[in-house]
PDB file of C-alpha atoms in Angstrom:
ATOM      1  CA  MET A  66      24.104 -21.167  21.596  1.00  0.00           C
ATOM      2  CA  VAL A  67      25.414 -22.537  18.474  1.00  0.00           C
ATOM      3  CA  TYR A  68      21.875 -23.611  17.580  1.00  0.00           C
ATOM      4  CA  PHE A  69      20.049 -20.296  18.137  1.00  0.00           C
ATOM      5  CA  ILE A  70      22.881 -18.627  16.058  1.00  0.00           C
ATOM      6  CA  SER A  71      22.093 -21.139  13.329  1.00  0.00           C
ATOM      7  CA  LEU A  72      18.448 -20.598  13.543  1.00  0.00           C
ATOM      8  CA  LEU A  73      18.861 -16.664  13.446  1.00  0.00           C
ATOM      9  CA  PHE A  74      21.006 -16.931   9.942  1.00  0.00           C
ATOM     10  CA  ILE A  75      18.574 -19.597   8.495  1.00  0.00           C
ATOM     11  CA  PHE A  76      15.526 -16.888   9.183  1.00  0.00           C
ATOM     12  CA  THR A  77      17.453 -13.969   7.749  1.00  0.00           C
ATOM     13  CA  ALA A  78      18.229 -15.972   4.636  1.00  0.00           C
ATOM     14  CA  ILE A  79      14.424 -16.806   4.490  1.00  0.00           C
ATOM     15  CA  PHE A  80      13.298 -13.171   4.824  1.00  0.00           C
ATOM     16  CA  ILE A  81      15.809 -12.194   2.276  1.00  0.00           C
ATOM     17  CA  LEU A  82      14.847 -14.738  -0.071  1.00  0.00           C
ATOM     18  CA  VAL A  83      11.268 -13.665   0.152  1.00  0.00           C
ATOM     19  CA  ILE A  84      12.255 -10.004  -0.212  1.00  0.00           C
ATOM     20  CA  SER A  85      14.157 -10.399  -3.614  1.00  0.00           C
ATOM     21  CA  LEU A  86      11.311 -12.254  -4.877  1.00  0.00           C
ATOM     22  CA  PHE A  87       9.467  -8.445  -5.336  1.00  0.00           C
ATOM     23  CA  PRO A  88      10.574  -6.623  -8.283  1.00  0.00           C
ATOM     24  CA  LYS A  89      12.838  -3.772  -7.443  1.00  0.00           C
ATOM     25  CA  ARG A  90      11.944  -0.214  -7.669  1.00  0.00           C
ATOM     26  CA  SER A  91      14.289   2.874  -8.221  1.00  0.00           C
ATOM     27  CA  GLU A  92      12.844   6.380  -8.565  1.00  0.00           C
ATOM     28  CA  GLN A  93      15.151   7.078 -11.456  1.00  0.00           C
ATOM     29  CA  ARG A  94      13.806   3.953 -13.537  1.00  0.00           C
ATOM     30  CA  ILE A  95      10.506   4.355 -12.693  1.00  0.00           C
ATOM     31  CA  ARG A  96      10.542   8.142 -13.439  1.00  0.00           C
ATOM     32  CA  GLU A  97      12.222   7.148 -16.785  1.00  0.00           C
ATOM     33  CA  ARG A  98       9.500   4.330 -17.766  1.00  0.00           C
ATOM     34  CA  LEU A  99       6.299   6.910 -16.707  1.00  0.00           C
ATOM     35  CA  ILE A 100       7.578   9.664 -18.999  1.00  0.00           C
ATOM     36  CA  SER A 101       8.897   7.483 -21.996  1.00  0.00           C
ATOM     37  CA  GLU A 102       6.862   7.432 -25.026  1.00  0.00           C
ATOM     38  CA  SER A 103       7.096   3.630 -25.338  1.00  0.00           C
ATOM     39  CA  GLU A 104       6.029   0.912 -22.851  1.00  0.00           C
ATOM     40  CA  GLY A 105       9.892  -0.477 -22.836  1.00  0.00           C
ATOM     41  CA  GLU A 106      10.915  -3.895 -22.202  1.00  0.00           C
ATOM     42  CA  LYS A 107       8.772  -5.774 -19.534  1.00  0.00           C
ATOM     43  CA  GLU A 108      10.584  -6.252 -16.334  1.00  0.00           C
ATOM     44  CA  LYS A 109      11.999  -9.628 -15.866  1.00  0.00           C
ATOM     45  CA  ARG A 110      10.811 -11.445 -13.353  1.00  0.00           C
ATOM     46  CA  GLN A 111      12.293 -13.780 -10.906  1.00  0.00           C
ATOM     47  CA  VAL A 112      13.161 -17.398 -11.944  1.00  0.00           C
ATOM     48  CA  ILE A 113      11.396 -18.705  -8.667  1.00  0.00           C
ATOM     49  CA  LEU A 114       8.041 -16.928  -9.335  1.00  0.00           C
ATOM     50  CA  ASP A 115       7.669 -18.116 -12.953  1.00  0.00           C
ATOM     51  CA  LEU A 116       8.304 -21.474 -12.269  1.00  0.00           C
ATOM     52  CA  LEU A 117       4.855 -21.823 -10.410  1.00  0.00           C
ATOM     53  CA  ILE A 118       3.150 -19.964 -13.187  1.00  0.00           C
ATOM     54  CA  PRO A 119       2.053 -22.462 -15.555  1.00  0.00           C
ATOM     55  CA  LEU A 120       0.449 -24.581 -12.425  1.00  0.00           C
ATOM     56  CA  ASN A 121      -1.471 -21.431 -11.315  1.00  0.00           C
ATOM     57  CA  LYS A 122      -2.707 -20.662 -14.747  1.00  0.00           C
ATOM     58  CA  ARG A 123      -4.224 -24.071 -14.786  1.00  0.00           C
ATOM     59  CA  LEU A 124      -6.238 -23.094 -11.332  1.00  0.00           C
ATOM     60  CA  ASN A 125     -10.027 -22.157 -12.721  1.00  0.00           C
ATOM     61  CA  LEU A 126     -10.347 -19.440 -10.030  1.00  0.00           C
ATOM     62  CA  PRO A 127     -11.324 -16.301 -12.211  1.00  0.00           C
ATOM     63  CA  ARG A 128     -12.864 -14.449  -9.506  1.00  0.00           C
ATOM     64  CA  LEU A 129      -9.935 -14.844  -7.098  1.00  0.00           C
ATOM     65  CA  LYS A 130      -7.335 -13.891  -9.678  1.00  0.00           C
ATOM     66  CA  GLN A 131      -9.333 -10.823 -10.732  1.00  0.00           C
ATOM     67  CA  GLY A 132      -9.849  -9.910  -6.958  1.00  0.00           C
ATOM     68  CA  LEU A 133      -5.792 -10.383  -6.447  1.00  0.00           C
ATOM     69  CA  GLN A 134      -5.151  -8.370  -9.618  1.00  0.00           C
ATOM     70  CA  LYS A 135      -7.085  -5.466  -8.648  1.00  0.00           C
ATOM     71  CA  ARG A 136      -5.545  -5.368  -4.984  1.00  0.00           C
ATOM     72  CA  LEU A 137      -2.217  -5.590  -6.586  1.00  0.00           C
ATOM     73  CA  VAL A 138      -2.831  -2.735  -8.926  1.00  0.00           C
ATOM     74  CA  CYS A 139      -4.249  -0.654  -5.974  1.00  0.00           C
ATOM     75  CA  GLY A 140      -0.780  -1.382  -3.949  1.00  0.00           C
ATOM     76  CA  GLY A 141       1.077  -0.741  -6.999  1.00  0.00           C
ATOM     77  CA  VAL A 142       2.844  -4.008  -6.778  1.00  0.00           C
ATOM     78  CA  GLU A 143       4.343  -4.993 -10.208  1.00  0.00           C
ATOM     79  CA  LEU A 144       2.996  -8.803 -10.503  1.00  0.00           C
ATOM     80  CA  THR A 145       0.775 -10.689 -11.936  1.00  0.00           C
ATOM     81  CA  ALA A 146      -2.171 -12.786  -9.928  1.00  0.00           C
ATOM     82  CA  GLU A 147      -0.358 -16.011 -10.883  1.00  0.00           C
ATOM     83  CA  GLN A 148       2.914 -14.562  -9.523  1.00  0.00           C
ATOM     84  CA  PHE A 149       1.556 -13.484  -6.559  1.00  0.00           C
ATOM     85  CA  LEU A 150      -0.042 -17.149  -6.023  1.00  0.00           C
ATOM     86  CA  SER A 151       3.248 -18.209  -6.335  1.00  0.00           C
ATOM     87  CA  LEU A 152       4.738 -15.926  -3.882  1.00  0.00           C
ATOM     88  CA  LYS A 153       1.892 -17.265  -1.478  1.00  0.00           C
ATOM     89  CA  GLU A 154       2.689 -20.669  -2.177  1.00  0.00           C
ATOM     90  CA  ILE A 155       6.662 -19.837  -1.606  1.00  0.00           C
ATOM     91  CA  ALA A 156       6.001 -17.955   1.625  1.00  0.00           C
ATOM     92  CA  SER A 157       3.944 -21.001   2.812  1.00  0.00           C
ATOM     93  CA  VAL A 158       6.487 -23.550   2.181  1.00  0.00           C
ATOM     94  CA  LEU A 159       9.373 -21.440   3.538  1.00  0.00           C
ATOM     95  CA  CYS A 160       7.461 -20.879   6.964  1.00  0.00           C
ATOM     96  CA  GLY A 161       6.923 -24.937   6.837  1.00  0.00           C
ATOM     97  CA  LEU A 162      10.479 -25.561   6.714  1.00  0.00           C
ATOM     98  CA  PHE A 163      11.237 -22.916   9.218  1.00  0.00           C
ATOM     99  CA  TYR A 164       9.012 -24.617  11.741  1.00  0.00           C
ATOM    100  CA  LEU A 165      10.579 -28.153  11.131  1.00  0.00           C
ATOM    101  CA  LEU A 166      14.155 -26.490  11.522  1.00  0.00           C
ATOM    102  CA  ILE A 167      12.983 -24.644  14.754  1.00  0.00           C
ATOM    103  CA  SER A 168      10.645 -27.194  16.262  1.00  0.00           C
ATOM    104  CA  LYS A 169      11.979 -30.094  18.438  1.00  0.00           C
ATOM    105  CA  GLY A 170       8.496 -31.812  18.753  1.00  0.00           C
ATOM    106  CA  ILE A 171       6.879 -31.716  15.399  1.00  0.00           C
ATOM    107  CA  THR A 172       3.186 -32.277  15.444  1.00  0.00           C
ATOM    108  CA  PRO A 173       1.078 -32.197  12.241  1.00  0.00           C
ATOM    109  CA  LEU A 174      -1.465 -29.701  13.537  1.00  0.00           C
ATOM    110  CA  HIS A 175       1.288 -27.071  13.875  1.00  0.00           C
ATOM    111  CA  PHE A 176       3.205 -28.100  10.961  1.00  0.00           C
ATOM    112  CA  ILE A 177      -0.057 -27.049   8.890  1.00  0.00           C
ATOM    113  CA  PHE A 178      -0.739 -24.249  10.739  1.00  0.00           C
ATOM    114  CA  SER A 179       2.627 -22.841   9.855  1.00  0.00           C
ATOM    115  CA  LEU A 180       2.124 -23.376   6.220  1.00  0.00           C
ATOM    116  CA  VAL A 181      -1.264 -21.570   6.340  1.00  0.00           C
ATOM    117  CA  VAL A 182       0.410 -18.826   8.497  1.00  0.00           C
ATOM    118  CA  GLY A 183       2.847 -18.534   5.834  1.00  0.00           C
ATOM    119  CA  PHE A 184       0.402 -18.601   2.740  1.00  0.00           C
ATOM    120  CA  PHE A 185      -1.300 -15.635   4.142  1.00  0.00           C
ATOM    121  CA  LEU A 186       1.541 -13.614   5.058  1.00  0.00           C
ATOM    122  CA  PRO A 187       1.794 -12.047   1.589  1.00  0.00           C
ATOM    123  CA  ASP A 188      -1.848 -10.850   1.931  1.00  0.00           C
ATOM    124  CA  LEU A 189      -1.321  -9.278   5.047  1.00  0.00           C
ATOM    125  CA  TRP A 190       1.926  -7.575   3.365  1.00  0.00           C
ATOM    126  CA  LEU A 191      -0.254  -6.528   0.375  1.00  0.00           C
ATOM    127  CA  ARG A 192      -3.079  -5.025   2.681  1.00  0.00           C
ATOM    128  CA  ASN A 193      -0.416  -2.728   4.427  1.00  0.00           C
ATOM    129  CA  LYS A 194       0.716  -1.752   1.426  1.00  0.00           C
ATOM    130  CA  ILE A 195      -2.486  -0.705  -0.002  1.00  0.00           C
ATOM    131  CA  GLN A 196      -3.457   1.322   2.968  1.00  0.00           C
ATOM    132  CA  LYS A 197      -0.158   3.293   2.987  1.00  0.00           C
ATOM    133  CA  ARG A 198      -0.152   4.010  -0.584  1.00  0.00           C
ATOM    134  CA  GLN A 199      -4.059   5.184  -0.313  1.00  0.00           C
ATOM    135  CA  GLN A 200      -2.582   6.985   2.695  1.00  0.00           C
ATOM    136  CA  GLU A 201       0.366   8.984   0.822  1.00  0.00           C
ATOM    137  CA  ILE A 202      -1.987   9.509  -2.155  1.00  0.00           C
ATOM    138  CA  ARG A 203      -4.704  11.552  -0.049  1.00  0.00           C
ATOM    139  CA  ARG A 204      -1.819  13.103   1.506  1.00  0.00           C
ATOM    140  CA  VAL A 205      -0.044  14.534  -1.566  1.00  0.00           C
ATOM    141  CA  LEU A 206      -3.282  15.021  -3.590  1.00  0.00           C
ATOM    142  CA  PRO A 207      -3.735  18.644  -2.944  1.00  0.00           C
ATOM    143  CA  ASP A 208      -0.373  19.718  -3.400  1.00  0.00           C
ATOM    144  CA  VAL A 209      -0.394  17.976  -6.886  1.00  0.00           C
ATOM    145  CA  VAL A 210      -3.903  19.335  -7.539  1.00  0.00           C
ATOM    146  CA  ASP A 211      -2.397  23.048  -7.019  1.00  0.00           C
ATOM    147  CA  LEU A 212       0.502  22.523  -9.342  1.00  0.00           C
ATOM    148  CA  LEU A 213      -1.513  20.998 -12.024  1.00  0.00           C
ATOM    149  CA  SER A 214      -3.859  24.214 -11.386  1.00  0.00           C
ATOM    150  CA  LEU A 215      -0.921  26.804 -11.531  1.00  0.00           C
ATOM    151  CA  SER A 216       0.617  25.167 -14.488  1.00  0.00           C
ATOM    152  CA  VAL A 217      -3.042  25.135 -16.357  1.00  0.00           C
ATOM    153  CA  GLU A 218      -3.555  29.090 -15.072  1.00  0.00           C
ATOM    154  CA  ALA A 219       0.143  29.584 -16.780  1.00  0.00           C
ATOM    155  CA  GLY A 220      -0.988  28.746 -20.227  1.00  0.00           C
ATOM    156  CA  LEU A 221      -0.175  24.858 -20.568  1.00  0.00           C
ATOM    157  CA  ASP A 222      -2.583  22.198 -21.987  1.00  0.00           C
ATOM    158  CA  PHE A 223      -3.630  19.869 -19.176  1.00  0.00           C
ATOM    159  CA  MET A 224      -1.450  16.736 -20.434  1.00  0.00           C
ATOM    160  CA  LEU A 225       1.507  19.130 -20.793  1.00  0.00           C
ATOM    161  CA  ALA A 226       0.715  20.222 -17.503  1.00  0.00           C
ATOM    162  CA  VAL A 227       0.457  16.502 -16.156  1.00  0.00           C
ATOM    163  CA  ASN A 228       3.921  15.879 -17.737  1.00  0.00           C
ATOM    164  CA  ARG A 229       5.724  18.888 -16.345  1.00  0.00           C
ATOM    165  CA  VAL A 230       4.264  17.848 -12.859  1.00  0.00           C
ATOM    166  CA  VAL A 231       5.307  14.202 -13.320  1.00  0.00           C
ATOM    167  CA  ARG A 232       9.028  15.189 -14.576  1.00  0.00           C
ATOM    168  CA  GLU A 233       9.673  17.776 -11.797  1.00  0.00           C
ATOM    169  CA  SER A 234       7.801  16.610  -8.641  1.00  0.00           C
ATOM    170  CA  LYS A 235       9.351  14.552  -6.303  1.00  0.00           C
ATOM    171  CA  LEU A 236       8.128  10.844  -6.736  1.00  0.00           C
ATOM    172  CA  ASN A 237       4.835   9.342  -4.818  1.00  0.00           C
ATOM    173  CA  PRO A 238       2.305   7.000  -5.801  1.00  0.00           C
ATOM    174  CA  PHE A 239      -0.305   9.909  -7.041  1.00  0.00           C
ATOM    175  CA  ILE A 240       2.738  11.143  -9.581  1.00  0.00           C
ATOM    176  CA  GLU A 241       3.078   7.368 -10.632  1.00  0.00           C
ATOM    177  CA  GLU A 242      -0.211   7.349 -11.421  1.00  0.00           C
ATOM    178  CA  LEU A 243      -0.178  10.424 -13.327  1.00  0.00           C
ATOM    179  CA  GLY A 244       2.718   9.472 -15.603  1.00  0.00           C
ATOM    180  CA  ARG A 245       0.625   6.133 -16.306  1.00  0.00           C
ATOM    181  CA  MET A 246      -1.996   8.219 -17.528  1.00  0.00           C
ATOM    182  CA  TRP A 247       0.069  10.431 -19.577  1.00  0.00           C
ATOM    183  CA  GLN A 248       1.787   7.660 -20.965  1.00  0.00           C
ATOM    184  CA  GLU A 249      -1.888   5.932 -21.812  1.00  0.00           C
ATOM    185  CA  THR A 250      -2.648   9.157 -23.660  1.00  0.00           C
ATOM    186  CA  ARG A 251       0.485   8.888 -25.633  1.00  0.00           C
ATOM    187  CA  ILE A 252      -0.252   5.484 -27.210  1.00  0.00           C
ATOM    188  CA  GLY A 253      -3.712   6.206 -28.406  1.00  0.00           C
ATOM    189  CA  ARG A 254      -6.274   6.396 -25.619  1.00  0.00           C
ATOM    190  CA  SER A 255      -8.303   9.522 -24.879  1.00  0.00           C
ATOM    191  CA  ARG A 256      -7.924  11.678 -21.777  1.00  0.00           C
ATOM    192  CA  ARG A 257     -11.047  10.526 -20.517  1.00  0.00           C
ATOM    193  CA  GLU A 258     -10.547   6.872 -20.799  1.00  0.00           C
ATOM    194  CA  ALA A 259      -6.782   7.532 -19.259  1.00  0.00           C
ATOM    195  CA  LEU A 260      -8.277   9.386 -16.388  1.00  0.00           C
ATOM    196  CA  LEU A 261     -11.218   6.686 -15.547  1.00  0.00           C
ATOM    197  CA  HIS A 262      -8.257   3.974 -15.587  1.00  0.00           C
ATOM    198  CA  MET A 263      -6.492   6.114 -13.097  1.00  0.00           C
ATOM    199  CA  GLY A 264      -9.210   6.187 -10.759  1.00  0.00           C
ATOM    200  CA  GLU A 265      -9.918   2.475 -11.070  1.00  0.00           C
ATOM    201  CA  ARG A 266      -6.251   1.733 -10.316  1.00  0.00           C
ATOM    202  CA  ILE A 267      -6.347   4.104  -7.003  1.00  0.00           C
ATOM    203  CA  ASP A 268      -9.985   3.379  -6.154  1.00  0.00           C
ATOM    204  CA  ILE A 269     -10.189   5.961  -3.261  1.00  0.00           C
ATOM    205  CA  PRO A 270     -13.122   8.713  -2.936  1.00  0.00           C
ATOM    206  CA  ASP A 271     -10.556  11.737  -3.035  1.00  0.00           C
ATOM    207  CA  VAL A 272      -8.991  10.520  -6.647  1.00  0.00           C
ATOM    208  CA  SER A 273     -12.472   9.626  -7.959  1.00  0.00           C
ATOM    209  CA  SER A 274     -13.770  13.356  -7.312  1.00  0.00           C
ATOM    210  CA  PHE A 275     -10.728  14.559  -9.218  1.00  0.00           C
ATOM    211  CA  VAL A 276     -11.447  12.073 -12.253  1.00  0.00           C
ATOM    212  CA  ARG A 277     -15.156  13.178 -12.173  1.00  0.00           C
ATOM    213  CA  THR A 278     -14.406  16.712 -11.983  1.00  0.00           C
ATOM    214  CA  LEU A 279     -11.931  16.617 -15.161  1.00  0.00           C
ATOM    215  CA  VAL A 280     -14.101  14.378 -17.346  1.00  0.00           C
ATOM    216  CA  GLN A 281     -17.496  16.737 -16.459  1.00  0.00           C
ATOM    217  CA  ALA A 282     -15.068  19.784 -17.668  1.00  0.00           C
ATOM    218  CA  GLU A 283     -14.203  17.993 -20.527  1.00  0.00           C
ATOM    219  CA  ARG A 284     -17.567  16.938 -21.638  1.00  0.00           C
ATOM    220  CA  MET A 285     -19.266  20.185 -20.523  1.00  0.00           C
ATOM    221  CA  GLY A 286     -16.561  22.610 -22.133  1.00  0.00           C
ATOM    222  CA  THR A 287     -15.659  24.623 -19.044  1.00  0.00           C
ATOM    223  CA  SER A 288     -12.475  25.549 -18.039  1.00  0.00           C
ATOM    224  CA  ILE A 289      -9.903  22.942 -16.472  1.00  0.00           C
ATOM    225  CA  ALA A 290      -8.312  25.709 -14.549  1.00  0.00           C
ATOM    226  CA  GLU A 291     -11.299  26.478 -12.819  1.00  0.00           C
ATOM    227  CA  ALA A 292     -12.348  22.998 -12.185  1.00  0.00           C
ATOM    228  CA  LEU A 293      -8.811  22.489 -10.734  1.00  0.00           C
ATOM    229  CA  HIS A 294      -8.924  25.191  -8.514  1.00  0.00           C
ATOM    230  CA  ASN A 295     -12.457  24.454  -7.246  1.00  0.00           C
ATOM    231  CA  LEU A 296     -11.468  21.183  -6.751  1.00  0.00           C
ATOM    232  CA  SER A 297      -7.919  21.764  -4.960  1.00  0.00           C
ATOM    233  CA  GLN A 298     -10.343  23.828  -2.330  1.00  0.00           C
ATOM    234  CA  GLU A 299     -12.536  20.855  -2.040  1.00  0.00           C
ATOM    235  CA  VAL A 300      -9.754  18.181  -1.368  1.00  0.00           C
ATOM    236  CA  ARG A 301      -7.915  20.877   1.266  1.00  0.00           C
ATOM    237  CA  LEU A 302     -11.180  20.938   3.033  1.00  0.00           C
ATOM    238  CA  GLN A 303     -11.928  17.330   3.012  1.00  0.00           C
ATOM    239  CA  ARG A 304      -8.496  16.753   4.425  1.00  0.00           C
ATOM    240  CA  PHE A 305      -9.043  19.063   7.030  1.00  0.00           C
ATOM    241  CA  GLN A 306     -12.236  17.385   8.226  1.00  0.00           C
ATOM    242  CA  ARG A 307     -10.861  14.052   7.939  1.00  0.00           C
ATOM    243  CA  GLY A 308      -7.936  15.276  10.348  1.00  0.00           C
ATOM    244  CA  GLU A 309     -10.613  16.732  12.839  1.00  0.00           C
ATOM    245  CA  LYS A 310     -12.273  13.177  12.625  1.00  0.00           C
ATOM    246  CA  LEU A 311      -9.094  11.588  13.648  1.00  0.00           C
ATOM    247  CA  ALA A 312      -8.545  14.374  16.326  1.00  0.00           C
ATOM    248  CA  LEU A 313     -12.014  13.234  17.918  1.00  0.00           C
ATOM    249  CA  GLN A 314     -11.646   9.554  17.918  1.00  0.00           C
ATOM    250  CA  ALA A 315      -8.038  10.052  19.305  1.00  0.00           C
ATOM    251  CA  PRO A 316      -9.528  10.249  23.064  1.00  0.00           C
ATOM    252  CA  VAL A 317     -11.706   6.980  22.378  1.00  0.00           C
ATOM    253  CA  LYS A 318      -8.701   4.569  21.134  1.00  0.00           C
ATOM    254  CA  LEU A 319      -6.499   5.922  24.092  1.00  0.00           C
ATOM    255  CA  LEU A 320      -8.907   4.783  26.179  1.00  0.00           C
ATOM    256  CA  ILE A 321      -8.223   1.223  26.358  1.00  0.00           C
ATOM    257  CA  PRO A 322      -4.603   1.387  26.876  1.00  0.00           C
ATOM    258  CA  LEU A 323      -5.021   3.901  29.362  1.00  0.00           C
ATOM    259  CA  MET A 324      -7.235   1.406  31.378  1.00  0.00           C
ATOM    260  CA  LEU A 325      -5.105  -1.598  30.109  1.00  0.00           C
ATOM    261  CA  PHE A 326      -1.754  -0.205  31.158  1.00  0.00           C
ATOM    262  CA  ILE A 327      -1.551   3.050  32.806  1.00  0.00           C
ATOM    263  CA  LEU A 328      -4.553   3.138  35.369  1.00  0.00           C
ATOM    264  CA  PRO A 329      -3.357   0.075  37.246  1.00  0.00           C
ATOM    265  CA  VAL A 330      -0.103   1.249  37.546  1.00  0.00           C
ATOM    266  CA  VAL A 331      -1.193   4.429  38.969  1.00  0.00           C
ATOM    267  CA  LEU A 332      -3.405   2.378  41.366  1.00  0.00           C
ATOM    268  CA  ILE A 333      -0.552   0.252  42.192  1.00  0.00           C
ATOM    269  CA  ILE A 334       1.758   3.262  43.053  1.00  0.00           C
ATOM    270  CA  VAL A 335      -1.080   5.150  44.996  1.00  0.00           C
ATOM    271  CA  ALA A 336      -2.924   2.107  46.851  1.00  0.00           C
ATOM    272  CA  GLY A 337       0.369   0.098  47.191  1.00  0.00           C
ATOM    273  CA  PRO A 338       1.602   1.772  50.437  1.00  0.00           C
ATOM    274  CA  ILE A 339      -1.775   1.669  51.925  1.00  0.00           C
ATOM    275  CA  LEU A 340      -2.346  -1.840  51.584  1.00  0.00           C
ATOM    276  CA  LEU A 341       1.245  -2.760  52.915  1.00  0.00           C
ATOM    277  CA  GLN A 342       0.714  -0.280  55.922  1.00  0.00           C
ATOM    278  CA  PHE A 343      -2.747  -2.181  56.615  1.00  0.00           C
ATOM    279  CA  MET A 344      -0.934  -5.747  56.167  1.00  0.00           C
ATOM    280  CA  LYS A 345       1.866  -4.750  58.490  1.00  0.00           C
ATOM    281  CA  GLN A 346      -0.676  -3.422  61.157  1.00  0.00           C
ATOM    282  CA  GLY A 347      -2.866  -6.560  60.465  1.00  0.00           C
ATOM    283  CA  ILE A 348       0.134  -8.510  61.150  1.00  0.00           C
ATOM    284  CA  GLY A 349       1.324  -6.712  64.279  1.00  0.00           C
TER     285      GLY A 349
END
């Protein structure tokens, strides 16, 4: 009993350590950074991650690091590629140590497998974070576009409307990206460049359409308010169509658990008594 309690405490300590390696994010601090006119101080990274950065910088894997950095940006994770590699290495070591602690008969193959599992756990976490972030952006995009459209129609300049929406809206991933876009324009980038950078960071079709519409409106000299109004209707229609598509997919997705779990139970309940009766009659 004491052995299992000790393992529980060790696992909890490892979990807390891994979680503590990620940068802390509070809504007020993020909002202040997004709407500030200067970039501010760079957030101090955890010492444990920084210890392995010189080693990871020597790795001649530019394509891997570029891909990691793009995924980190898409997931809204404030880590560099080298820091994320450090996290993967630390997670691998911790999983290996955890295996050594819980295993009574240690085998090299199982130990190597635990190291590999630990190395790829942060990738699973990052992929899940990217998916959730993109889903949240798709969910809030129509409402944010409506707010921007109303603000521009009320007489505000587009960038002033962005600033107002960022300040007064509930914080979400798309509001964060709008804040970064507004901040880029404050440090000298054109609105077109800031919009294109935002589209690259988010990397989903709905936002790409949002960026493309605004860039074309600016280039053609058409009304941004009208463009936003049309875009709002288009985005809402796309969301409705996505909902219909998911609703049509639901019966197919339910078929496998229905066949594997529910149908056997129903057959046992219905046919079980009949089979028992036949067995009794046969024995008799």
